Short mmCIF file of C-alpha atoms and ligand atoms in Angstrom, two decimals:
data_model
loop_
_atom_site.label_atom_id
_atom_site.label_comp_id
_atom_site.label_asym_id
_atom_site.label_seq_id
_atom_site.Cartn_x
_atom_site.Cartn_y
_atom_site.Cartn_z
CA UNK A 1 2.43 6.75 79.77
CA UNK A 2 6.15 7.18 78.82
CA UNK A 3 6.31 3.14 77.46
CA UNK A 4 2.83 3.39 76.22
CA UNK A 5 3.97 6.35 73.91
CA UNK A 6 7.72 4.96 73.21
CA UNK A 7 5.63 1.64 71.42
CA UNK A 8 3.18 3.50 69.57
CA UNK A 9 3.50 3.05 66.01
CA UNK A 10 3.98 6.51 64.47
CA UNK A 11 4.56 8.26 61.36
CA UNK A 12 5.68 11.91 60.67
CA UNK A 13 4.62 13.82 58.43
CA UNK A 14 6.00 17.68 59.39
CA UNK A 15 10.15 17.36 59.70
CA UNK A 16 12.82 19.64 58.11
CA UNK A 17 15.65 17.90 57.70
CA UNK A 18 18.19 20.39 58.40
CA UNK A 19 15.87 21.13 61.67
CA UNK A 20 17.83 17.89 63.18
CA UNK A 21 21.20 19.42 63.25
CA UNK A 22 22.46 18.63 66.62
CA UNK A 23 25.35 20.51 68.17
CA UNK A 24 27.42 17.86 68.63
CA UNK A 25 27.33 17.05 64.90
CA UNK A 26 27.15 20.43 63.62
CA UNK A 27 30.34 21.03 65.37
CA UNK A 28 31.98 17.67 63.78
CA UNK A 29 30.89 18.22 60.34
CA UNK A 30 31.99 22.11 60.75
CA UNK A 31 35.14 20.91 62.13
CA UNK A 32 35.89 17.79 58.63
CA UNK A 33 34.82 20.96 56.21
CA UNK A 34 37.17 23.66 57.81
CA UNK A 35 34.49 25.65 59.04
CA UNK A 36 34.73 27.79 62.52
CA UNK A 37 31.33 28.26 64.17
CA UNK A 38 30.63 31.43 66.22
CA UNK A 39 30.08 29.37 69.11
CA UNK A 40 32.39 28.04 71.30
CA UNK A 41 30.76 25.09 72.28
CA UNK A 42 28.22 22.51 72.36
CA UNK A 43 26.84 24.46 75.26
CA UNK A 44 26.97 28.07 73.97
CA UNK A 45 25.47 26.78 70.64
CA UNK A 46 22.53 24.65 73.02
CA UNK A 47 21.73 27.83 74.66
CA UNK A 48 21.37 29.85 71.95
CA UNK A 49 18.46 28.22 70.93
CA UNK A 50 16.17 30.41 72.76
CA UNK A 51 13.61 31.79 70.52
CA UNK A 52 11.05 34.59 71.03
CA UNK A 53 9.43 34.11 67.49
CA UNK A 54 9.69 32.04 64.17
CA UNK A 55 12.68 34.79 62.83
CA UNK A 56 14.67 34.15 65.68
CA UNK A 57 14.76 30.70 65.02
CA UNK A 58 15.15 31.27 61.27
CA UNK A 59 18.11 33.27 61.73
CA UNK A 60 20.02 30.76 63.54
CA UNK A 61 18.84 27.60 61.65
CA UNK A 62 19.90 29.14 58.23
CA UNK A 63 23.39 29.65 59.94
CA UNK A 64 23.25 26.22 61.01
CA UNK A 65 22.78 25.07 57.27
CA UNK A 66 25.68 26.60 56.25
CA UNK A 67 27.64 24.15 57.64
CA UNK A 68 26.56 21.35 55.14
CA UNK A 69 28.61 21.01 52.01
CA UNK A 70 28.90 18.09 50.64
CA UNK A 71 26.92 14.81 49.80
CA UNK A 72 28.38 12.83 52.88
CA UNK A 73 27.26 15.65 55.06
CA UNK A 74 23.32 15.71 53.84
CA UNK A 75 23.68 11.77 54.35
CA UNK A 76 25.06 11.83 57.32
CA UNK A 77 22.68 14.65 58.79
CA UNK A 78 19.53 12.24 58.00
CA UNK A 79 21.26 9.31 58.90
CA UNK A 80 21.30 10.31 62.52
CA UNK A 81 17.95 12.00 62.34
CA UNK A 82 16.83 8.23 60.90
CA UNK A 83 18.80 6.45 64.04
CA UNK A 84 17.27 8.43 66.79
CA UNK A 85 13.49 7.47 65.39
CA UNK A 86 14.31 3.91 64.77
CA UNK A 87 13.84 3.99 68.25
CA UNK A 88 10.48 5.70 68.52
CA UNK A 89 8.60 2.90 66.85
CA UNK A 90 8.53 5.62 63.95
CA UNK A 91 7.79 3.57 60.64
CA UNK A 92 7.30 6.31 57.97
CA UNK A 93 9.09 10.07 57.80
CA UNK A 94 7.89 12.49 55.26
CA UNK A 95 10.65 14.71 55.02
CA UNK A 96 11.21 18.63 53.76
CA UNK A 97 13.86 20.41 53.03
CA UNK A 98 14.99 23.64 51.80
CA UNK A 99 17.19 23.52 48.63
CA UNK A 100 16.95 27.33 48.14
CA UNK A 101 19.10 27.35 51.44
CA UNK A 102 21.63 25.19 49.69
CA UNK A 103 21.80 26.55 46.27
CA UNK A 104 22.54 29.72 47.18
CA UNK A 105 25.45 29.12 49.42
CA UNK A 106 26.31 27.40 45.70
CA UNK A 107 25.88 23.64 47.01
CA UNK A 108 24.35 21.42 44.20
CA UNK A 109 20.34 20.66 44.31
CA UNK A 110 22.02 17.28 43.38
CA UNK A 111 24.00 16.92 46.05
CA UNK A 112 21.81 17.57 49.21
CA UNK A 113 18.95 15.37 47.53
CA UNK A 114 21.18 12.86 46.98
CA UNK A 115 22.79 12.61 50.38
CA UNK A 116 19.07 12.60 51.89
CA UNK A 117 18.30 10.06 49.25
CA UNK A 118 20.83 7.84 50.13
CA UNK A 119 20.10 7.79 53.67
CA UNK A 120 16.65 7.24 53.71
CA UNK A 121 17.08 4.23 51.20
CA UNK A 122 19.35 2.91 53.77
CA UNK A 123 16.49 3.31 56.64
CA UNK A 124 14.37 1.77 54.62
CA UNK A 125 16.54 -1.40 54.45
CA UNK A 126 18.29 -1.38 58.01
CA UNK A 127 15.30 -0.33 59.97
CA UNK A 128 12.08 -0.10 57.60
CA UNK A 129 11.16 2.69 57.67
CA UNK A 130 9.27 3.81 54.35
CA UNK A 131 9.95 7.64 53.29
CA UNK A 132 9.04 10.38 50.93
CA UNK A 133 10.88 13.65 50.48
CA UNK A 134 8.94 17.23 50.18
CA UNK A 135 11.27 19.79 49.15
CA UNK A 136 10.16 23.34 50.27
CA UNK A 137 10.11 26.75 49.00
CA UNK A 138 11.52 29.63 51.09
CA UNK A 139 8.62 32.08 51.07
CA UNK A 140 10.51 35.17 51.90
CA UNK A 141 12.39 34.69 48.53
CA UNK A 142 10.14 35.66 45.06
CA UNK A 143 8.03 33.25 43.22
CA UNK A 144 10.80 33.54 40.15
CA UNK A 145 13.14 31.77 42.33
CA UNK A 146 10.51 28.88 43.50
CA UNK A 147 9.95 28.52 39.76
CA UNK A 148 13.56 27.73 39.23
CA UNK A 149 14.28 25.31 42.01
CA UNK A 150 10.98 23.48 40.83
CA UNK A 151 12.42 23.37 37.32
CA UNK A 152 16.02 21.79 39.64
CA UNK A 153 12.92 19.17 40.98
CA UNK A 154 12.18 17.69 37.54
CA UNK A 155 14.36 15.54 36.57
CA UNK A 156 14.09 14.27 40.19
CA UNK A 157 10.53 13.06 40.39
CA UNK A 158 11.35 9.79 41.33
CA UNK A 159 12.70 11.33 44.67
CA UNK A 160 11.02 13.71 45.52
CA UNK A 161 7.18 13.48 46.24
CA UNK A 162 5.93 16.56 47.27
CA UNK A 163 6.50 20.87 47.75
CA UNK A 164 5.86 23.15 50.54
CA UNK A 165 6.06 26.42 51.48
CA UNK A 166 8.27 27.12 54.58
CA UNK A 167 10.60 30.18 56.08
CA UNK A 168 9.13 33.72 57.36
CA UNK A 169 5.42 33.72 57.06
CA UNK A 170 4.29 36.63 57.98
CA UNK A 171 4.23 39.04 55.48
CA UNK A 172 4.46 36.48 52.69
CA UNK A 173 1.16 34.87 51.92
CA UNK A 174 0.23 31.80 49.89
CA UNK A 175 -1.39 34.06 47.26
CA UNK A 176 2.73 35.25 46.46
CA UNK A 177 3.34 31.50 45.11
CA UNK A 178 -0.10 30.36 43.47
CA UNK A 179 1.29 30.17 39.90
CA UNK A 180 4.20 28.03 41.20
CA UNK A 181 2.24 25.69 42.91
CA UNK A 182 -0.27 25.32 40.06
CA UNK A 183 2.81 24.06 38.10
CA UNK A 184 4.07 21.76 40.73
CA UNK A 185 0.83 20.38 40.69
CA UNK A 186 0.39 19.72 37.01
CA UNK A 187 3.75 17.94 37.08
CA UNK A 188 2.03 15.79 39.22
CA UNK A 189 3.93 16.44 43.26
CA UNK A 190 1.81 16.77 45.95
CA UNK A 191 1.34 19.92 47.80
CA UNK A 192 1.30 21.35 51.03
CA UNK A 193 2.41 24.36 53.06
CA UNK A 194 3.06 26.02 55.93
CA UNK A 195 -0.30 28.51 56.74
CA UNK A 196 -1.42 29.57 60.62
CA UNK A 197 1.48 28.92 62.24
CA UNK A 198 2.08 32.95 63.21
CA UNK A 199 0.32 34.09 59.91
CA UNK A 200 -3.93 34.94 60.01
CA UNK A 201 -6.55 32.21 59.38
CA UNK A 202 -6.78 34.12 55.87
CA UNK A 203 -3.41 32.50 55.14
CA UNK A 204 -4.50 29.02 55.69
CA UNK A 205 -8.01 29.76 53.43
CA UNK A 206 -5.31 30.99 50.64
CA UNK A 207 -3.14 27.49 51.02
CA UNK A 208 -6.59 26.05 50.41
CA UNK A 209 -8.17 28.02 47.52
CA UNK A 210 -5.18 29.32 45.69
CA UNK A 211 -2.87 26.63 46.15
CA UNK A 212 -4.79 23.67 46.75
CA UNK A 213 -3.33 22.02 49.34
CA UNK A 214 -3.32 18.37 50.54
CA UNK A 215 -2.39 19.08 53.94
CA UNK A 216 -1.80 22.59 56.20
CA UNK A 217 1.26 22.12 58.24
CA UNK A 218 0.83 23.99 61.54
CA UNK A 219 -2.13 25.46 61.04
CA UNK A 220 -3.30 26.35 64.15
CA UNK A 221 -4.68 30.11 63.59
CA UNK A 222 -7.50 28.16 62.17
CA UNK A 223 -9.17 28.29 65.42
CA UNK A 224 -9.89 31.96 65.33
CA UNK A 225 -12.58 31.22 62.57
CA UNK A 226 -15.68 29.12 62.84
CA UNK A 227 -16.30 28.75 59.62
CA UNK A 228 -12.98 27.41 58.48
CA UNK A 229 -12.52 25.30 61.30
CA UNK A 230 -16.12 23.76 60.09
CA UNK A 231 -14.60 23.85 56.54
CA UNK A 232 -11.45 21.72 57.79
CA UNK A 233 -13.68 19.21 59.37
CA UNK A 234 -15.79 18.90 56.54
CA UNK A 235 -12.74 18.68 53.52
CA UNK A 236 -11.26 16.30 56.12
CA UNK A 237 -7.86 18.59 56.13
CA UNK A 238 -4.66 17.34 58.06
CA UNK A 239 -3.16 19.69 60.04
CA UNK A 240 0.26 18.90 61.10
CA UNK A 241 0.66 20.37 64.34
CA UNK A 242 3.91 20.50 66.54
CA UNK A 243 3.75 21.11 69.97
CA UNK A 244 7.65 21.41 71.37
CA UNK A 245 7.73 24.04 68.20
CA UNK A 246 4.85 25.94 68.97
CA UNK A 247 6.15 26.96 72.83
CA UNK A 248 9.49 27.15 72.02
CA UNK A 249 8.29 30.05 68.95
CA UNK A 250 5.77 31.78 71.34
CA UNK A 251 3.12 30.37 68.86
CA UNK A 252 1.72 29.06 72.27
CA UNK A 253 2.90 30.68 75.64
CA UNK A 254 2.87 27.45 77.39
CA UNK A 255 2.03 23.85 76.84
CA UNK A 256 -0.40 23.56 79.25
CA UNK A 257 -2.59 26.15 76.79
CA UNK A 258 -1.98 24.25 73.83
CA UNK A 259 -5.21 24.09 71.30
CA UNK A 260 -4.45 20.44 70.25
CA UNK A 261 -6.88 19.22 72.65
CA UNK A 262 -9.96 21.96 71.55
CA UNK A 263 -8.86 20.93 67.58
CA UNK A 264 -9.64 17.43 68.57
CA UNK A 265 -12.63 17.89 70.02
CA UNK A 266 -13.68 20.33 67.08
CA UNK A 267 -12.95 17.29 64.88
CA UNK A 268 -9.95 18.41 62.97
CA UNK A 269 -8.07 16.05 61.57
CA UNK A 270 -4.62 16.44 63.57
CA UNK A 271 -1.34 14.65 64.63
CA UNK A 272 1.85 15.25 66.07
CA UNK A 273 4.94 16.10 64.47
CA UNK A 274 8.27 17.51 65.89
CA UNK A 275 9.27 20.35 62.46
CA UNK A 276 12.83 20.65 64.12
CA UNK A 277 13.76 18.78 66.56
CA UNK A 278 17.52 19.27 67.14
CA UNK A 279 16.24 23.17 68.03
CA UNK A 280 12.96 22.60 69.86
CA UNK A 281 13.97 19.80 72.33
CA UNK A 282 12.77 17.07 71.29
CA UNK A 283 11.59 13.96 69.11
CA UNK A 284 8.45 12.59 67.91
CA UNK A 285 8.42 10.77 71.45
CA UNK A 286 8.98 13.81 73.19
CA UNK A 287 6.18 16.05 71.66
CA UNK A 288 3.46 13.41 72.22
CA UNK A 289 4.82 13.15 75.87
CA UNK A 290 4.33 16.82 76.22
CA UNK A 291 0.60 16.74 75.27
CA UNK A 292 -0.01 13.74 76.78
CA UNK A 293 -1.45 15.39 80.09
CA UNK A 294 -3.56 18.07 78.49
CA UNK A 295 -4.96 14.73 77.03
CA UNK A 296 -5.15 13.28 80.63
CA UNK A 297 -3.44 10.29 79.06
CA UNK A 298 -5.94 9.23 77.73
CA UNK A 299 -4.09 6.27 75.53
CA UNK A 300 -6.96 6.23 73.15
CA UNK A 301 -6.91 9.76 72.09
CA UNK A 302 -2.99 9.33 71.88
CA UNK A 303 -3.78 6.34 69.28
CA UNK A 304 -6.13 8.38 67.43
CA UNK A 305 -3.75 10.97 67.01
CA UNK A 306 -1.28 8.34 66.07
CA UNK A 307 -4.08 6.82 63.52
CA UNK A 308 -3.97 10.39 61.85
CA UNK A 309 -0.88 10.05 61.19
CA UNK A 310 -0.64 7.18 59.11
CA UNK A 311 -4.29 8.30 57.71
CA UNK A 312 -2.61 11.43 56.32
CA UNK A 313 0.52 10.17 54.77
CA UNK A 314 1.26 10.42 51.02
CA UNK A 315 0.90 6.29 51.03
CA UNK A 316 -1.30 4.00 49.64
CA UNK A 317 -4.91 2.64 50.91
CA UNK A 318 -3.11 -0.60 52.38
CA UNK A 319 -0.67 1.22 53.97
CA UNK A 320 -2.51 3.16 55.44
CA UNK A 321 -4.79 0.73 56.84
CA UNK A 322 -1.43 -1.37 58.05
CA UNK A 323 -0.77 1.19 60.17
CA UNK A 324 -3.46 1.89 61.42
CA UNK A 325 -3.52 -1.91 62.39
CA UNK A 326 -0.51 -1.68 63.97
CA UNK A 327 -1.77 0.65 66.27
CA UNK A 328 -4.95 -1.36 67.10
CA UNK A 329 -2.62 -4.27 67.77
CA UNK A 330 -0.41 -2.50 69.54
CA UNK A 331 -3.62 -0.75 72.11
CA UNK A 332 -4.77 -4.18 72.72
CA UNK A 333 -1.52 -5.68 73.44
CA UNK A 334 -0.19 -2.97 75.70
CA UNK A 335 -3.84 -3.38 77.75
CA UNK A 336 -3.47 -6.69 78.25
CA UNK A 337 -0.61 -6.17 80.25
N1 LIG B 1 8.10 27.36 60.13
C1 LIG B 1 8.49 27.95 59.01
N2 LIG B 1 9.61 27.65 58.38
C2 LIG B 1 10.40 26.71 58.91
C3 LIG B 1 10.04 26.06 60.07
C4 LIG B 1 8.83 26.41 60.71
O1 LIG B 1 8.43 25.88 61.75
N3 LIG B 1 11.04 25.17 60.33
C5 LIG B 1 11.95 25.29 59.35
N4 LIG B 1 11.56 26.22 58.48
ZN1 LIG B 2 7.85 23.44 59.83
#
């Protein structure tokens, strides 16, 4: 099942860049920008990435941030992030990240969008892998401060494709940024957000009526409502779902309980992301490996997840249906021995 999953065409759709800060590169970048880290090594740093809820992560992936500064470092951060899938048979990466987190540590908008920029324009051409960024706003900040980093987005729409809505949930509903996200959308980004990944299925029926979005990422507290699971079936809603993230927050108290199987048969439309991988052990690869068996490898359920993927992407008709090809191809193929 391993090889079967390592081939599979993929594309991923729920990633925050600054979620694929490994160790040993936070500690070089820390180490060309001055910078002491309160760990003393690789190791201490690896094992304190132990989690009992989204906060505890938060608090420790914010500090991680801090340790990007300049240009170089944002491109160098998605470069490896870009190198690791290459080898995944990962052909498109929607991207978020959090410019709030960088702003106000007084680091340009410019200069972390352009370092991501750069790198994924070098994917593209060294590996091919297509891209689009999302940028995200931090919900646990006010609205007045999402309106000004979306006013930073403007003159950038030729990067940037999308906003979400990431950081504590709880406590800080969709309803807090529906003005915001009205404006994003006028200007013509795609939306999405974070809803049901610790916060009530209300939150996720707020992402959908107040700020109208595209795609839930997480969304998993859908589940504890009939109706709105119907009503994601019916609108045909992606759910990005993330199964290394969920156990390693406590959203799920062990893998083999994980709902992905009960939202597929329910008929959501779902697929398999990794959110932050350099904190939640592992990769794209990784996460479908560890739902594999609650799938009882079933390589056709694995494909249709994989199918979603491409299906859900901010690309066009054709490229969707390319990679959805590629996945066919790739089915028959790996049967045939
Ligand atoms: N949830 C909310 N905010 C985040 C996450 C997440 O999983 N990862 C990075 N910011
Ligand atoms: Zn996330």
């Amino acid at each position: 099942m391993k090889s079967f999953i390592a081939g599979l065409p993929k594309a991923e759709l729920h990633l925050h860049i600054e979620g694929t800060f490994e160790p040993e590169l936070m500690f070089k970048l820390a180490e060309r920008n001055g910078i002491t880290l309160p760990y003393e090594s690789v190791e201490a740093l690896h094992k304190a990435y132990d989690f009992s809820n989204l906060q505890d992560f938060l608090d420790i992936y914010y500090q991680g941030m801090n340790v990007l500064r300049t240009e170089q470092d944002f491109h160098d951060l998605t470069w490896a992030y870009l190198q690791r899938v290459s080898e995944q048979a990962v052909s498109h990466v929607e991207i978020f990240f959090d410019p709030q987190g960088h702003v106000e540590r007084d680091i340009s908008f410019e200069t972390a969008l352009n370092g991501i920029y750069s790198a994924l324009q070098q994917g593209q051409k060294q590996f091919g892998i297509s891209f689009g960024i999302i940028m995200c706003f931090l919900r646990h900040l006010d609205e007045d401060d999402a309106f000004k980093t979306l006013e930073m987005a403007l003159p950038h729409k030729d990067k940037i494709i999308g906003v979400g809505l990431d950081s504590s949930e709880t406590g800080n509903p969709p309803s807090k940024f529906e003005r915001v996200f009205a404006k994003a959308h006028a200007e013509g980004f795609h939306v999405v957000a974070h809803a049901g990944e610790e916060g009530p299925p209300e939150y996720i029926i707020e992402a959908l009526d107040l700020l109208k979005v595209e795609r839930v990422d997480h969304g998993n507290t859908c589940l504890k409502d009939a109706e709105l699971v119907k009503r994601l079936v019916a609108e045909k809603m992606p759910l990005t779902v993330c199964p290394l993230s969920n156990t390693k927050l406590c959203v799920v108290d062990d893998m083999k309980n994980h709902p992905l199987p009960e939202m597929l048969k329910a008929g959501l439309q779902v697929m398999i992301n990794s959110d932050d991988p350099a904190y939640f052990g592992g990769y794209l690869n990784e996460n479908y490996e560890a739902i594999s068996g609650l799938l009882n490898d079933d390589k056709e359920l694995l494909a249709e997840l994989a199918k979603n993927s491409f299906q859900s992407a901010f690309i066009s008709d054709e490229g969707k249906a390319a990679g959805i090809q590629k996945i066919n191809d790739y089915v028959t193929q790996f049967n045939a021995g």
